[in-house]
Short mmCIF file of C-alpha atoms and ligand atoms in Angstrom, two decimals:
data_model
loop_
_atom_site.label_atom_id
_atom_site.label_comp_id
_atom_site.label_asym_id
_atom_site.label_seq_id
_atom_site.Cartn_x
_atom_site.Cartn_y
_atom_site.Cartn_z
CA UNK A 64 105.17 205.33 243.09
CA UNK A 65 107.04 205.39 246.43
CA UNK A 66 106.89 208.76 248.58
CA UNK A 67 109.31 211.63 248.82
CA UNK A 68 111.61 211.15 252.24
CA UNK A 69 111.83 213.43 254.85
CA UNK A 70 113.91 214.05 257.53
CA UNK A 71 114.55 216.71 260.30
CA UNK A 72 115.85 216.80 264.20
CA UNK A 73 115.76 219.31 266.95
CA UNK A 74 118.43 219.00 269.76
CA UNK A 75 116.98 218.86 272.99
CA UNK A 76 119.30 221.48 274.75
CA UNK A 77 115.96 223.07 276.55
CA UNK A 78 112.78 224.05 275.99
CA UNK A 79 111.78 224.44 272.52
CA UNK A 80 110.97 228.18 271.47
CA UNK A 81 108.50 229.86 268.91
CA UNK A 82 111.30 229.93 266.80
CA UNK A 83 111.82 226.54 266.72
CA UNK A 84 108.40 225.87 265.83
CA UNK A 85 107.37 228.53 263.22
CA UNK A 86 110.94 228.05 261.40
CA UNK A 87 110.93 224.50 261.52
CA UNK A 88 108.42 222.29 263.86
CA UNK A 89 105.48 223.16 262.29
CA UNK A 90 106.24 222.33 259.15
CA UNK A 91 107.16 218.77 260.33
CA UNK A 92 103.52 218.20 261.61
CA UNK A 93 101.75 220.12 258.18
CA UNK A 94 104.31 217.97 256.16
CA UNK A 95 103.81 215.02 257.69
CA UNK A 96 99.93 215.53 257.46
CA UNK A 97 100.36 216.09 253.81
CA UNK A 98 100.68 212.37 253.39
CA UNK A 99 103.34 213.13 250.47
CA UNK A 100 106.24 211.97 252.75
CA UNK A 101 108.10 209.43 254.36
CA UNK A 102 108.70 211.23 257.52
CA UNK A 103 111.76 210.79 260.11
CA UNK A 104 111.82 213.16 262.91
CA UNK A 105 114.74 212.59 265.55
CA UNK A 106 116.04 214.07 268.87
CA UNK A 107 119.68 215.27 267.67
CA UNK A 108 120.89 214.06 271.38
CA UNK A 109 124.69 213.44 269.97
CA UNK A 110 125.10 217.08 268.77
CA UNK A 111 123.29 218.25 272.31
CA UNK A 112 126.19 216.60 274.04
CA UNK A 113 128.27 219.74 272.65
CA UNK A 114 126.53 221.46 274.94
CA UNK A 115 124.75 219.56 277.76
CA UNK A 116 127.54 217.55 279.50
CA UNK A 117 124.99 216.11 282.52
CA UNK A 118 123.83 212.69 282.42
CA UNK A 119 120.47 213.57 284.29
CA UNK A 120 119.67 216.72 282.25
CA UNK A 121 120.69 215.05 278.90
CA UNK A 122 117.85 212.59 279.75
CA UNK A 123 115.38 215.24 280.73
CA UNK A 124 115.99 217.41 277.92
CA UNK A 125 115.44 214.21 275.63
CA UNK A 126 112.34 212.70 277.15
CA UNK A 127 110.89 216.49 277.08
CA UNK A 128 111.61 217.17 273.48
CA UNK A 129 109.98 213.66 272.66
CA UNK A 130 106.95 214.74 274.54
CA UNK A 131 107.10 218.13 272.80
CA UNK A 132 107.23 216.40 269.30
CA UNK A 133 103.97 214.66 270.29
CA UNK A 134 102.38 217.40 271.63
CA UNK A 135 102.82 219.16 268.60
CA UNK A 136 100.75 216.44 266.73
CA UNK A 137 103.70 214.22 265.10
CA UNK A 138 101.77 210.87 265.04
CA UNK A 139 104.40 208.17 265.89
CA UNK A 140 102.00 205.64 263.94
CA UNK A 141 102.75 207.66 260.78
CA UNK A 142 106.28 209.14 261.34
CA UNK A 143 109.55 207.62 262.78
CA UNK A 144 110.41 209.29 265.81
CA UNK A 145 113.78 208.57 267.59
CA UNK A 146 116.62 209.51 269.45
CA UNK A 147 120.21 210.06 267.25
CA UNK A 148 122.26 208.21 269.81
CA UNK A 149 120.24 205.13 269.34
CA UNK A 150 121.34 204.53 265.48
CA UNK A 151 124.97 203.72 265.97
CA UNK A 152 125.02 203.82 261.89
CA UNK A 153 125.17 207.99 262.23
CA UNK A 154 128.27 208.03 264.26
CA UNK A 155 130.23 205.27 262.17
CA UNK A 156 128.75 207.09 258.91
CA UNK A 157 129.98 210.33 260.25
CA UNK A 158 133.86 208.91 260.67
CA UNK A 159 133.47 207.81 257.07
CA UNK A 160 132.40 211.18 256.08
CA UNK A 161 135.27 212.68 258.19
CA UNK A 162 138.04 211.37 255.76
CA UNK A 163 136.55 213.02 252.79
CA UNK A 164 136.10 216.73 254.18
CA UNK A 165 139.28 218.80 254.87
CA UNK A 166 139.68 221.14 257.89
CA UNK A 167 139.66 224.69 256.07
CA UNK A 168 136.42 223.23 254.28
CA UNK A 169 134.88 222.77 258.09
CA UNK A 170 136.81 226.30 259.47
CA UNK A 171 134.19 227.74 257.06
CA UNK A 172 131.04 226.58 258.79
CA UNK A 173 129.47 229.64 260.32
CA UNK A 174 128.67 227.52 263.71
CA UNK A 175 132.38 227.05 264.07
CA UNK A 176 133.28 230.45 263.09
CA UNK A 177 130.82 231.99 265.58
CA UNK A 178 132.12 229.80 268.53
CA UNK A 179 135.68 231.20 267.71
CA UNK A 180 135.09 234.59 266.95
CA UNK A 181 133.86 234.53 270.82
CA UNK A 182 137.11 233.14 271.61
CA UNK A 183 135.93 229.99 273.15
CA UNK A 184 138.21 227.03 272.74
CA UNK A 185 136.14 224.66 269.97
CA UNK A 186 135.65 221.31 271.03
CA UNK A 187 135.96 218.78 267.81
CA UNK A 188 132.23 217.84 268.24
CA UNK A 189 131.66 221.33 267.57
CA UNK A 190 133.82 221.39 264.73
CA UNK A 191 132.63 217.82 263.10
CA UNK A 192 128.77 219.15 263.73
CA UNK A 193 128.19 219.50 259.96
CA UNK A 194 129.51 215.83 259.27
CA UNK A 195 127.50 214.15 261.77
CA UNK A 196 124.62 215.93 260.44
CA UNK A 197 125.12 214.85 256.91
CA UNK A 198 125.56 211.27 258.17
CA UNK A 199 121.73 212.04 260.04
CA UNK A 200 120.48 213.20 256.72
CA UNK A 201 122.30 211.16 254.25
CA UNK A 202 121.76 207.72 255.79
CA UNK A 203 118.03 207.97 255.37
CA UNK A 204 118.12 209.34 251.48
CA UNK A 205 116.03 212.25 252.80
CA UNK A 206 115.08 214.45 249.74
CA UNK A 207 113.81 217.32 251.93
CA UNK A 208 114.97 218.75 255.00
CA UNK A 209 112.75 221.25 256.69
CA UNK A 210 114.67 223.93 258.95
CA UNK A 211 115.22 227.24 259.77
CA UNK A 212 117.94 229.49 257.81
CA UNK A 213 120.43 229.01 260.14
CA UNK A 214 120.64 225.39 259.11
CA UNK A 215 120.62 226.14 255.66
CA UNK A 216 124.55 225.88 255.18
CA UNK A 217 124.66 222.80 257.19
CA UNK A 218 122.24 220.89 254.17
CA UNK A 219 124.61 222.55 251.92
CA UNK A 220 127.77 220.87 253.70
CA UNK A 221 125.16 217.39 253.35
CA UNK A 222 125.01 217.77 249.67
CA UNK A 223 128.53 218.24 249.24
CA UNK A 224 129.51 215.40 251.19
CA UNK A 225 127.14 213.38 249.23
CA UNK A 226 128.55 214.74 246.24
CA UNK A 227 132.26 214.07 247.59
CA UNK A 228 131.50 210.42 248.60
CA UNK A 229 129.41 209.71 245.26
CA UNK A 230 132.46 210.73 243.26
CA UNK A 231 135.22 209.11 245.19
CA UNK A 232 133.16 205.75 245.30
CA UNK A 233 130.25 205.63 243.07
CA UNK A 234 126.40 206.80 243.36
CA UNK A 235 125.20 205.92 246.96
CA UNK A 236 123.87 209.15 248.14
CA UNK A 237 121.12 211.02 247.06
CA UNK A 238 121.45 214.88 247.29
CA UNK A 239 118.86 216.61 249.88
CA UNK A 240 117.24 219.89 249.51
CA UNK A 241 116.87 222.33 252.50
CA UNK A 242 113.02 223.38 252.93
CA UNK A 243 113.23 226.55 254.32
CA UNK A 244 109.76 228.88 254.34
CA UNK A 245 111.12 232.43 253.48
CA UNK A 246 108.36 234.66 255.80
CA UNK A 247 109.86 232.25 258.82
CA UNK A 248 113.09 231.70 258.13
CA UNK A 249 114.55 233.40 260.90
CA UNK A 250 111.88 234.35 263.35
CA UNK A 251 112.97 237.51 265.81
CA UNK A 252 113.40 237.07 269.22
CA UNK A 253 112.12 239.23 272.24
CA UNK A 254 115.03 242.00 271.25
CA UNK A 255 114.75 241.85 267.74
CA UNK A 256 117.79 239.44 266.79
CA UNK A 257 117.20 235.90 265.71
CA UNK A 258 115.10 234.07 268.33
CA UNK A 259 117.87 231.85 269.98
CA UNK A 260 117.76 229.83 273.59
CA UNK A 261 122.03 231.04 273.58
CA UNK A 262 120.60 234.57 273.20
CA UNK A 263 118.01 234.51 276.25
CA UNK A 264 115.60 236.02 274.28
CA UNK A 265 112.95 233.27 273.45
CA UNK A 266 109.63 232.65 274.08
CA UNK A 267 109.04 229.14 274.94
CA UNK A 268 106.62 227.35 272.77
CA UNK A 269 104.73 225.33 275.74
CA UNK A 270 105.01 228.65 278.00
CA UNK A 271 102.44 229.30 280.89
CA UNK A 272 100.52 232.73 281.08
CA UNK A 273 103.08 233.93 283.41
CA UNK A 274 105.68 232.96 280.84
CA UNK A 275 104.04 234.54 278.18
CA UNK A 276 103.23 237.93 279.80
CA UNK A 277 107.19 238.00 281.31
CA UNK A 278 108.05 237.76 277.51
CA UNK A 279 106.36 239.99 275.73
CA UNK A 280 106.38 242.89 278.22
CA UNK A 281 110.10 242.84 277.97
CA UNK A 282 110.04 243.30 274.11
CA UNK A 283 112.12 245.98 273.17
CA UNK A 284 110.80 248.62 271.84
CA UNK A 285 112.09 251.77 270.01
CA UNK A 286 110.19 254.92 271.57
CA UNK A 287 111.50 256.89 268.19
CA UNK A 288 108.44 255.23 266.29
CA UNK A 289 104.49 254.43 266.27
CA UNK A 290 105.14 251.14 265.51
CA UNK A 291 106.53 248.53 268.04
CA UNK A 292 108.57 246.56 264.85
CA UNK A 293 109.91 244.08 267.26
CA UNK A 294 106.09 243.52 268.92
CA UNK A 295 104.77 243.60 265.38
CA UNK A 296 106.97 241.26 263.93
CA UNK A 297 106.15 238.54 266.81
CA UNK A 298 102.38 239.31 266.44
CA UNK A 299 102.48 238.48 262.62
CA UNK A 300 103.25 234.84 263.64
CA UNK A 301 99.78 234.59 265.51
CA UNK A 302 97.85 237.31 262.90
CA UNK A 303 97.64 237.88 259.61
CA UNK A 304 98.85 241.17 258.43
CA UNK A 305 95.29 242.24 257.28
CA UNK A 306 94.18 241.65 260.84
CA UNK A 307 97.31 243.28 262.47
CA UNK A 308 97.01 246.34 260.14
CA UNK A 309 94.43 247.74 261.46
CA UNK A 310 94.46 247.26 265.20
CA UNK A 311 98.13 248.56 265.12
CA UNK A 312 96.77 251.89 263.24
CA UNK A 313 93.87 252.32 265.83
CA UNK A 314 96.42 251.96 268.62
CA UNK A 315 99.53 253.53 267.15
CA UNK A 316 102.13 254.54 269.87
CA UNK A 317 100.23 252.52 272.61
CA UNK A 318 102.66 249.83 273.15
CA UNK A 319 101.34 248.51 276.32
CA UNK A 320 97.87 247.67 274.85
CA UNK A 321 99.24 246.43 271.76
CA UNK A 322 101.49 244.03 273.99
CA UNK A 323 98.73 243.26 275.77
CA UNK A 324 96.78 242.27 272.55
CA UNK A 325 100.00 240.03 271.91
CA UNK A 326 99.95 238.15 275.04
CA UNK A 327 96.08 237.51 274.28
CA UNK A 328 96.84 236.02 270.90
CA UNK A 329 99.82 234.09 272.13
CA UNK A 330 97.83 232.37 275.21
CA UNK A 331 95.14 231.53 273.16
CA UNK A 332 97.30 229.82 270.62
CA UNK A 333 99.56 228.11 273.14
CA UNK A 334 97.18 227.38 275.61
CA UNK A 335 95.43 224.09 273.75
CA UNK A 336 99.37 222.95 272.76
CA UNK A 337 100.18 223.16 276.55
CA UNK A 338 97.26 221.30 277.56
CA UNK A 339 97.94 218.26 275.28
CA UNK A 340 101.42 218.30 276.26
CA UNK A 341 100.45 218.09 280.11
CA UNK A 342 98.47 214.94 279.18
CA UNK A 343 101.16 213.47 276.94
CA UNK A 344 103.83 213.70 279.58
CA UNK A 345 101.89 211.97 282.39
CA UNK A 346 102.49 208.45 280.29
CA UNK A 347 105.94 208.47 280.43
CA UNK A 348 105.76 204.84 279.58
CA UNK A 349 104.25 205.32 276.30
CA UNK A 350 106.92 207.73 275.45
CA UNK A 351 109.97 205.41 276.13
CA UNK A 352 107.77 202.97 273.79
CA UNK A 353 107.49 205.61 270.92
CA UNK A 354 111.26 205.98 271.02
CA UNK A 355 112.35 202.56 271.34
CA UNK A 356 110.02 201.11 268.31
CA UNK A 357 111.06 204.49 266.29
CA UNK A 358 114.91 203.52 267.04
CA UNK A 359 113.64 200.12 265.66
CA UNK A 360 112.73 201.31 262.63
CA UNK A 361 115.40 203.84 262.26
CA UNK A 362 117.94 201.48 262.44
CA UNK A 363 116.19 199.42 259.93
CA UNK A 364 116.93 202.36 257.50
CA UNK A 365 120.15 203.56 258.49
CA UNK A 366 122.06 200.15 258.75
CA UNK A 367 120.91 199.00 255.33
CA UNK A 368 122.65 202.50 253.37
CA UNK A 369 126.00 202.20 255.87
CA UNK A 370 126.07 199.02 254.93
CA UNK A 371 125.94 200.04 251.02
CA UNK A 372 128.45 202.78 251.86
CA UNK A 373 131.07 200.02 253.17
CA UNK A 374 130.57 197.98 250.68
CA UNK A 375 131.24 201.30 248.42
CA UNK A 376 134.76 202.35 250.45
CA UNK A 377 135.99 198.45 250.72
CA UNK A 378 135.64 197.56 253.87
CA UNK A 379 132.83 194.75 253.88
P1 TYM B 96 118.23 223.46 266.54
O1 TYM B 96 117.51 222.18 267.84
O2 TYM B 96 118.71 224.40 266.60
O3 TYM B 96 116.65 223.72 266.13
C1 TYM B 96 115.42 223.11 265.59
C2 TYM B 96 114.66 223.84 264.00
O4 TYM B 96 114.79 225.11 265.05
C3 TYM B 96 115.30 226.06 263.68
N1 TYM B 96 115.37 227.40 264.01
C4 TYM B 96 114.66 228.50 263.97
N2 TYM B 96 113.96 229.06 262.73
C5 TYM B 96 113.98 230.20 262.97
N3 TYM B 96 114.31 230.99 263.60
C6 TYM B 96 114.52 230.72 264.35
N4 TYM B 96 114.77 231.89 265.59
C7 TYM B 96 114.92 229.38 264.77
N5 TYM B 96 115.62 228.97 265.90
C8 TYM B 96 115.51 227.88 265.32
C9 TYM B 96 116.52 225.51 263.10
O5 TYM B 96 116.51 226.21 261.94
C10 TYM B 96 116.06 224.08 263.29
O6 TYM B 96 115.37 223.74 261.91
N6 TYM B 96 121.90 221.06 263.71
C11 TYM B 96 120.09 221.12 263.98
C12 TYM B 96 119.55 219.88 264.23
C13 TYM B 96 119.85 218.70 263.67
C14 TYM B 96 119.50 218.64 262.19
C15 TYM B 96 120.18 217.39 261.92
C16 TYM B 96 118.25 219.08 261.67
C17 TYM B 96 121.22 218.03 263.87
N7 TYM B 96 121.13 217.09 262.51
C18 TYM B 96 120.01 216.93 260.38
C19 TYM B 96 117.75 218.82 260.71
C20 TYM B 96 118.81 217.54 259.85
C21 TYM B 96 119.79 222.21 265.00
O7 TYM B 96 121.03 222.31 266.13
O8 TYM B 96 118.85 222.51 265.26
#
């Protein structure tokens, strides 16, 4: 029996943070190692182009994210690791899907509404974001897509688009399911809001000890309560509730001590990852080889599916 297909991606828009890791990337590694899935992990560089319009930075961020993927334990001999832009079929399929969705439908997307509500002039790439994302997923026949809560709506768009295509042209695309872990669906940042690069409230996944200290010391605490909720909620990622309860009870109201304990726990978690990352980053040639081989394998898969879709719509 063939394995289920698992696919996910991360935008190379800067250093990933522990929200990306616990919300999504850790699942990538665990699910890959479970052996239950045929896995595809990519760098969503065309999505990042909406934000990063600087060639040197785009190159650097992409290389860095590929290193991050390997450093967290994604093994290129077991998973296909590639850049979205290396697979032209993705953007071609996005065009086909563009013809199936309406403007009001895309106007309902959270990311678009957010950008618009901030009074920003939204570029067409941001507006079409969910359509390219549907192509990313559907061309690989993905069954499951591990992501954080903020991507749930995008997976629903992908399902809808698959259904619209299948209704119009006959069954071609599989309907994917989002895989969201409830307890880490929205990892909070140091201000208690969702951790996000754009909110400037992150703890980088490969942070140095000094960066960890600085971030933890700036966690916002509310002096009206004995329990520093924002500290606790981040601490929960690194220690179980059973371990944490007596610690927080003993040091009730002692925010500094609790923050120091959190720093020690984050550091002991991150230090080995950071060391592994340094070794992997030293071999740039290997990173390029991984991406080139991944691109070839991804193209082989996506091109076949695109050809099927092109036959279905009557252009081949
Ligand atoms: P991106 O790069 O914003 O985020 C990568 C992954 O991290 C998750 N995440 C979080 N999870 C929990 N708590 C948080 N605070 C948090 N912040 C981020 C995201 O949900 C995501 O899973 N659109 C995608 C990239 C993409 C993609 C795809 C993903 C493009 N095409 C196809 C899956 C399938 C994005 O911008 O992720």
